[in-house]
mmCIF file of C-alpha atoms in Angstrom:
data_model
loop_
_atom_site.group_PDB
_atom_site.id
_atom_site.type_symbol
_atom_site.label_atom_id
_atom_site.label_comp_id
_atom_site.label_asym_id
_atom_site.label_seq_id
_atom_site.Cartn_x
_atom_site.Cartn_y
_atom_site.Cartn_z
ATOM 1 C CA GLN A 22 -72.841 -33.608 -23.184
ATOM 2 C CA GLU A 23 -76.136 -33.557 -21.329
ATOM 3 C CA LYS A 24 -76.210 -31.426 -18.173
ATOM 4 C CA VAL A 25 -78.702 -31.961 -15.372
ATOM 5 C CA GLN A 26 -79.315 -29.383 -12.643
ATOM 6 C CA GLN A 27 -81.586 -29.761 -9.642
ATOM 7 C CA SER A 28 -83.126 -27.184 -7.351
ATOM 8 C CA PRO A 29 -83.380 -26.443 -4.546
ATOM 9 C CA GLU A 30 -80.251 -27.983 -2.994
ATOM 10 C CA SER A 31 -82.159 -28.600 0.208
ATOM 11 C CA LEU A 32 -85.706 -28.233 1.454
ATOM 12 C CA ILE A 33 -87.339 -28.461 4.872
ATOM 13 C CA VAL A 34 -91.125 -28.767 5.032
ATOM 14 C CA PRO A 35 -93.650 -29.767 7.714
ATOM 15 C CA GLU A 36 -95.289 -33.178 7.619
ATOM 16 C CA GLY A 37 -98.335 -33.220 5.366
ATOM 17 C CA ALA A 38 -97.095 -30.447 3.071
ATOM 18 C CA MET A 39 -96.865 -30.731 -0.717
ATOM 19 C CA VAL A 40 -93.249 -30.955 -1.897
ATOM 20 C CA SER A 41 -92.048 -29.727 -5.293
ATOM 21 C CA LEU A 42 -88.610 -30.639 -6.637
ATOM 22 C CA ASN A 43 -87.167 -29.309 -9.878
ATOM 23 C CA CYS A 44 -84.802 -30.613 -12.516
ATOM 24 C CA SER A 45 -83.597 -28.941 -15.705
ATOM 25 C CA PHE A 46 -81.717 -30.643 -18.520
ATOM 26 C CA SER A 47 -79.965 -29.517 -21.666
ATOM 27 C CA ASP A 48 -80.859 -32.025 -24.408
ATOM 28 C CA SER A 49 -84.435 -31.895 -25.708
ATOM 29 C CA ALA A 50 -83.824 -35.220 -27.485
ATOM 30 C CA SER A 51 -83.171 -37.026 -24.233
ATOM 31 C CA GLN A 52 -85.142 -40.190 -23.663
ATOM 32 C CA SER A 53 -86.784 -41.073 -20.362
ATOM 33 C CA ILE A 54 -86.258 -39.108 -17.179
ATOM 34 C CA TRP A 55 -86.118 -40.856 -13.817
ATOM 35 C CA TRP A 56 -86.459 -39.754 -10.219
ATOM 36 C CA TYR A 57 -84.580 -41.751 -7.587
ATOM 37 C CA GLN A 58 -84.740 -41.573 -3.791
ATOM 38 C CA GLN A 59 -81.662 -42.195 -1.661
ATOM 39 C CA HIS A 60 -81.703 -42.671 2.105
ATOM 40 C CA PRO A 61 -78.439 -42.383 4.083
ATOM 41 C CA GLY A 62 -76.262 -45.484 3.760
ATOM 42 C CA LYS A 63 -78.401 -46.935 0.972
ATOM 43 C CA GLY A 64 -78.202 -46.987 -2.800
ATOM 44 C CA PRO A 65 -80.615 -44.900 -4.901
ATOM 45 C CA LYS A 66 -84.072 -46.405 -5.426
ATOM 46 C CA ALA A 67 -86.085 -45.688 -8.562
ATOM 47 C CA LEU A 68 -89.391 -43.935 -7.855
ATOM 48 C CA ILE A 69 -90.973 -42.896 -11.140
ATOM 49 C CA SER A 70 -90.071 -42.172 -14.756
ATOM 50 C CA ILE A 71 -91.570 -40.152 -17.575
ATOM 51 C CA PHE A 72 -90.930 -40.043 -21.310
ATOM 52 C CA SER A 73 -93.702 -38.034 -22.940
ATOM 53 C CA ASN A 74 -94.653 -34.415 -22.333
ATOM 54 C CA GLY A 75 -97.306 -34.036 -19.698
ATOM 55 C CA ASN A 76 -97.720 -35.631 -16.320
ATOM 56 C CA LYS A 77 -97.753 -39.053 -14.728
ATOM 57 C CA LYS A 78 -99.187 -39.939 -11.325
ATOM 58 C CA GLU A 79 -98.286 -42.883 -9.114
ATOM 59 C CA GLY A 80 -99.720 -42.855 -5.599
ATOM 60 C CA ARG A 81 -98.565 -39.708 -3.806
ATOM 61 C CA LEU A 82 -96.079 -38.886 -6.578
ATOM 62 C CA THR A 83 -96.745 -36.792 -9.682
ATOM 63 C CA VAL A 84 -94.097 -35.958 -12.264
ATOM 64 C CA TYR A 85 -94.453 -33.212 -14.884
ATOM 65 C CA LEU A 86 -92.324 -33.004 -18.020
ATOM 66 C CA ASN A 87 -92.049 -30.052 -20.381
ATOM 67 C CA ARG A 88 -89.538 -30.811 -23.135
ATOM 68 C CA ALA A 89 -89.889 -27.342 -24.669
ATOM 69 C CA SER A 90 -88.641 -25.701 -21.474
ATOM 70 C CA LEU A 91 -86.271 -28.625 -20.692
ATOM 71 C CA HIS A 92 -87.815 -28.997 -17.247
ATOM 72 C CA VAL A 93 -89.178 -31.824 -15.158
ATOM 73 C CA SER A 94 -90.609 -31.633 -11.655
ATOM 74 C CA LEU A 95 -91.553 -34.143 -8.988
ATOM 75 C CA HIS A 96 -94.381 -33.421 -6.575
ATOM 76 C CA ILE A 97 -94.951 -35.387 -3.389
ATOM 77 C CA LYS A 98 -98.390 -35.053 -1.869
ATOM 78 C CA ASP A 99 -99.051 -35.412 1.878
ATOM 79 C CA SER A 100 -95.345 -35.695 2.742
ATOM 80 C CA GLN A 101 -94.293 -38.091 5.510
ATOM 81 C CA PRO A 102 -91.150 -38.138 7.701
ATOM 82 C CA SER A 103 -90.129 -41.315 5.844
ATOM 83 C CA ASP A 104 -89.930 -39.206 2.653
ATOM 84 C CA SER A 105 -86.861 -37.478 4.145
ATOM 85 C CA ALA A 106 -84.064 -38.407 1.740
ATOM 86 C CA VAL A 107 -81.994 -37.115 -1.170
ATOM 87 C CA TYR A 108 -83.911 -37.036 -4.458
ATOM 88 C CA LEU A 109 -81.909 -37.520 -7.646
ATOM 89 C CA CYS A 110 -83.019 -36.656 -11.163
ATOM 90 C CA ALA A 111 -81.486 -38.832 -13.903
ATOM 91 C CA VAL A 112 -81.847 -38.119 -17.614
ATOM 92 C CA ASN A 113 -81.388 -40.917 -20.124
ATOM 93 C CA SER A 114 -79.323 -39.418 -22.939
ATOM 94 C CA ASN A 115 -77.866 -41.623 -25.677
ATOM 95 C CA TYR A 116 -78.671 -44.615 -23.462
ATOM 96 C CA GLN A 117 -76.537 -43.277 -20.642
ATOM 97 C CA LEU A 118 -77.991 -41.923 -17.402
ATOM 98 C CA ILE A 119 -76.809 -38.412 -16.549
ATOM 99 C CA TRP A 120 -77.399 -37.561 -12.903
ATOM 100 C CA GLY A 121 -78.204 -34.326 -11.102
ATOM 101 C CA SER A 122 -76.543 -33.492 -7.799
ATOM 102 C CA GLY A 123 -79.721 -34.059 -5.819
ATOM 103 C CA THR A 124 -82.115 -32.241 -3.484
ATOM 104 C CA LYS A 125 -81.932 -33.057 0.224
ATOM 105 C CA LEU A 126 -85.486 -33.173 1.587
ATOM 106 C CA ILE A 127 -86.284 -33.069 5.307
ATOM 107 C CA ILE A 128 -89.858 -33.571 6.489
ATOM 108 C CA LYS A 129 -90.392 -32.223 10.015
ATOM 109 C CA PRO A 130 -92.951 -34.174 12.108
ATOM 110 C CA ASN B 6 -85.005 -61.680 -4.040
ATOM 111 C CA ALA B 7 -82.184 -60.157 -1.991
ATOM 112 C CA GLY B 8 -81.538 -57.372 -4.440
ATOM 113 C CA VAL B 9 -78.063 -56.324 -5.563
ATOM 114 C CA ILE B 10 -75.495 -57.442 -3.000
ATOM 115 C CA GLN B 11 -72.238 -55.568 -2.500
ATOM 116 C CA THR B 12 -69.390 -56.636 -0.263
ATOM 117 C CA PRO B 13 -67.753 -55.437 1.829
ATOM 118 C CA ARG B 14 -69.930 -52.585 3.153
ATOM 119 C CA HIS B 15 -66.883 -50.724 4.380
ATOM 120 C CA LYS B 16 -63.244 -51.033 3.388
ATOM 121 C CA VAL B 17 -60.287 -49.147 4.788
ATOM 122 C CA THR B 18 -56.990 -49.273 2.938
ATOM 123 C CA GLY B 19 -53.650 -47.578 3.304
ATOM 124 C CA LYS B 20 -52.352 -45.396 0.514
ATOM 125 C CA GLY B 21 -50.784 -47.576 -2.179
ATOM 126 C CA GLN B 22 -52.666 -50.748 -1.266
ATOM 127 C CA GLU B 23 -55.068 -52.618 -3.525
ATOM 128 C CA ALA B 24 -58.847 -52.746 -3.006
ATOM 129 C CA THR B 25 -61.253 -55.250 -4.571
ATOM 130 C CA LEU B 26 -64.978 -54.589 -4.395
ATOM 131 C CA TRP B 27 -67.585 -57.262 -5.140
ATOM 132 C CA CYS B 28 -71.051 -57.096 -6.602
ATOM 133 C CA GLU B 29 -73.709 -59.771 -7.067
ATOM 134 C CA PRO B 30 -76.436 -58.491 -9.445
ATOM 135 C CA ILE B 31 -80.070 -59.517 -9.347
ATOM 136 C CA SER B 32 -80.531 -62.912 -10.948
ATOM 137 C CA GLY B 33 -81.766 -62.588 -14.523
ATOM 138 C CA HIS B 34 -80.523 -59.033 -15.011
ATOM 139 C CA SER B 35 -78.289 -58.704 -18.050
ATOM 140 C CA ALA B 36 -76.806 -55.249 -17.419
ATOM 141 C CA VAL B 37 -74.414 -54.387 -14.571
ATOM 142 C CA PHE B 38 -73.136 -50.909 -13.794
ATOM 143 C CA TRP B 39 -70.514 -49.462 -11.469
ATOM 144 C CA TYR B 40 -70.797 -45.895 -10.139
ATOM 145 C CA ARG B 41 -68.778 -43.804 -7.708
ATOM 146 C CA GLN B 42 -70.500 -41.320 -5.386
ATOM 147 C CA THR B 43 -68.905 -38.443 -3.491
ATOM 148 C CA ILE B 44 -70.315 -35.290 -1.899
ATOM 149 C CA VAL B 45 -68.386 -33.094 -4.317
ATOM 150 C CA GLN B 46 -68.852 -34.964 -7.620
ATOM 151 C CA GLY B 47 -72.154 -36.703 -6.971
ATOM 152 C CA LEU B 48 -72.850 -39.915 -8.897
ATOM 153 C CA GLU B 49 -70.222 -40.680 -11.532
ATOM 154 C CA PHE B 50 -70.562 -43.487 -14.061
ATOM 155 C CA LEU B 51 -67.564 -45.803 -14.169
ATOM 156 C CA THR B 52 -68.321 -48.819 -16.344
ATOM 157 C CA TYR B 53 -71.057 -51.086 -17.708
ATOM 158 C CA PHE B 54 -71.368 -54.756 -18.681
ATOM 159 C CA ARG B 55 -74.082 -56.393 -20.735
ATOM 160 C CA ASN B 56 -74.369 -60.180 -20.710
ATOM 161 C CA GLN B 57 -70.956 -60.203 -18.972
ATOM 162 C CA ALA B 58 -69.257 -58.349 -21.844
ATOM 163 C CA PRO B 59 -67.656 -54.949 -21.122
ATOM 164 C CA ILE B 60 -69.578 -52.372 -23.158
ATOM 165 C CA ASP B 61 -68.580 -48.923 -21.907
ATOM 166 C CA ASP B 62 -65.739 -48.067 -19.537
ATOM 167 C CA SER B 63 -65.581 -44.385 -20.437
ATOM 168 C CA GLY B 64 -65.833 -43.317 -16.789
ATOM 169 C CA MET B 65 -63.010 -45.486 -15.504
ATOM 170 C CA PRO B 66 -59.739 -43.813 -14.523
ATOM 171 C CA LYS B 67 -57.521 -45.719 -16.934
ATOM 172 C CA GLU B 68 -54.406 -46.396 -14.945
ATOM 173 C CA ARG B 69 -55.423 -47.968 -11.655
ATOM 174 C CA PHE B 70 -59.042 -49.060 -12.046
ATOM 175 C CA SER B 71 -60.242 -52.269 -13.651
ATOM 176 C CA ALA B 72 -63.548 -54.141 -13.652
ATOM 177 C CA GLN B 73 -64.432 -57.680 -14.577
ATOM 178 C CA MET B 74 -67.501 -59.844 -14.821
ATOM 179 C CA PRO B 75 -66.280 -63.453 -14.964
ATOM 180 C CA ASN B 76 -69.782 -64.908 -14.714
ATOM 181 C CA GLN B 77 -73.380 -63.685 -14.651
ATOM 182 C CA SER B 78 -73.553 -63.810 -10.855
ATOM 183 C CA HIS B 79 -70.764 -61.438 -9.919
ATOM 184 C CA SER B 80 -68.640 -58.508 -10.935
ATOM 185 C CA THR B 81 -65.542 -57.029 -9.332
ATOM 186 C CA LEU B 82 -64.028 -53.555 -9.315
ATOM 187 C CA LYS B 83 -60.329 -53.485 -8.518
ATOM 188 C CA ILE B 84 -58.398 -50.369 -7.595
ATOM 189 C CA GLN B 85 -54.624 -50.700 -7.559
ATOM 190 C CA SER B 86 -52.341 -48.417 -5.574
ATOM 191 C CA THR B 87 -55.256 -46.653 -3.882
ATOM 192 C CA GLN B 88 -54.995 -42.925 -3.308
ATOM 193 C CA PRO B 89 -56.876 -40.691 -0.822
ATOM 194 C CA GLN B 90 -58.890 -39.212 -3.723
ATOM 195 C CA ASP B 91 -60.298 -42.700 -4.399
ATOM 196 C CA SER B 92 -62.224 -42.463 -1.114
ATOM 197 C CA ALA B 93 -65.898 -42.653 -2.064
ATOM 198 C CA VAL B 94 -68.948 -44.875 -2.005
ATOM 199 C CA TYR B 95 -68.804 -47.329 -4.889
ATOM 200 C CA LEU B 96 -72.243 -48.404 -6.063
ATOM 201 C CA CYS B 97 -73.145 -51.375 -8.208
ATOM 202 C CA ALA B 98 -76.473 -51.516 -10.047
ATOM 203 C CA SER B 99 -78.184 -53.987 -12.336
ATOM 204 C CA SER B 100 -81.069 -53.787 -14.761
ATOM 205 C CA LEU B 101 -82.972 -56.164 -16.991
ATOM 206 C CA ASP B 102 -81.651 -54.570 -20.154
ATOM 207 C CA ARG B 103 -79.667 -51.354 -20.757
ATOM 208 C CA ILE B 104 -81.107 -50.639 -24.175
ATOM 209 C CA SER B 105 -84.710 -50.153 -23.191
ATOM 210 C CA ASN B 106 -84.457 -47.429 -20.519
ATOM 211 C CA GLU B 107 -84.920 -49.930 -17.729
ATOM 212 C CA ARG B 108 -84.789 -48.815 -14.126
ATOM 213 C CA LEU B 109 -81.576 -49.477 -12.234
ATOM 214 C CA PHE B 110 -81.553 -51.471 -9.003
ATOM 215 C CA PHE B 111 -78.692 -50.371 -6.756
ATOM 216 C CA GLY B 112 -76.863 -52.158 -3.992
ATOM 217 C CA HIS B 113 -76.112 -50.443 -0.667
ATOM 218 C CA GLY B 114 -72.618 -49.579 -1.859
ATOM 219 C CA THR B 115 -69.101 -50.106 -0.534
ATOM 220 C CA LYS B 116 -67.648 -47.183 1.358
ATOM 221 C CA LEU B 117 -63.933 -47.055 0.581
ATOM 222 C CA SER B 118 -61.708 -45.015 2.865
ATOM 223 C CA VAL B 119 -58.068 -44.584 1.835
ATOM 224 C CA LEU B 120 -55.875 -43.357 4.689
#
């Protein structure tokens, strides 16, 4: 059974800082890996996904995947107060999404 | 497009009562999922429909939980004899197609409180 672990549990950074969130998984044969953002009282919203080793950039977001080390990271450039949310890593394993417990991010104005 | 619609937003039940939660997926999406979210357990998969057919209910507590999708525009999750440990946010999500790693679109959830 795939296991997904996220770190840190919580993070407070000043506005404008670069944010780095980490996710480790257990199955190197997993398919795509997704990052979701969840604001209080809302459902998770998909941000970005990656399948192949390497990196993928979309706007202020960059995701890095290293299947050999079973690690994926999400980087948010020029963080804004509206980025304050819980970030969830989800690994697609055998066509089922396995979720991490999330990182709570607070951006201080 | 209004997105995935879940009703009610909040539901309070007494222990032993029944709760029915409703979900309207995005039009044209063939896959519908139900999840439960708590602080302690995080996001837990409950069940999944594709083209209205139940495909995987491996996450459903067998005795009191049931889910149906009578037509392509709505799905229901029913919890009989609710217990305090059923208190959680129940999330419905839809996607174009489960097989091809499609992104999930979630509703706002129904917060169930069992007193």
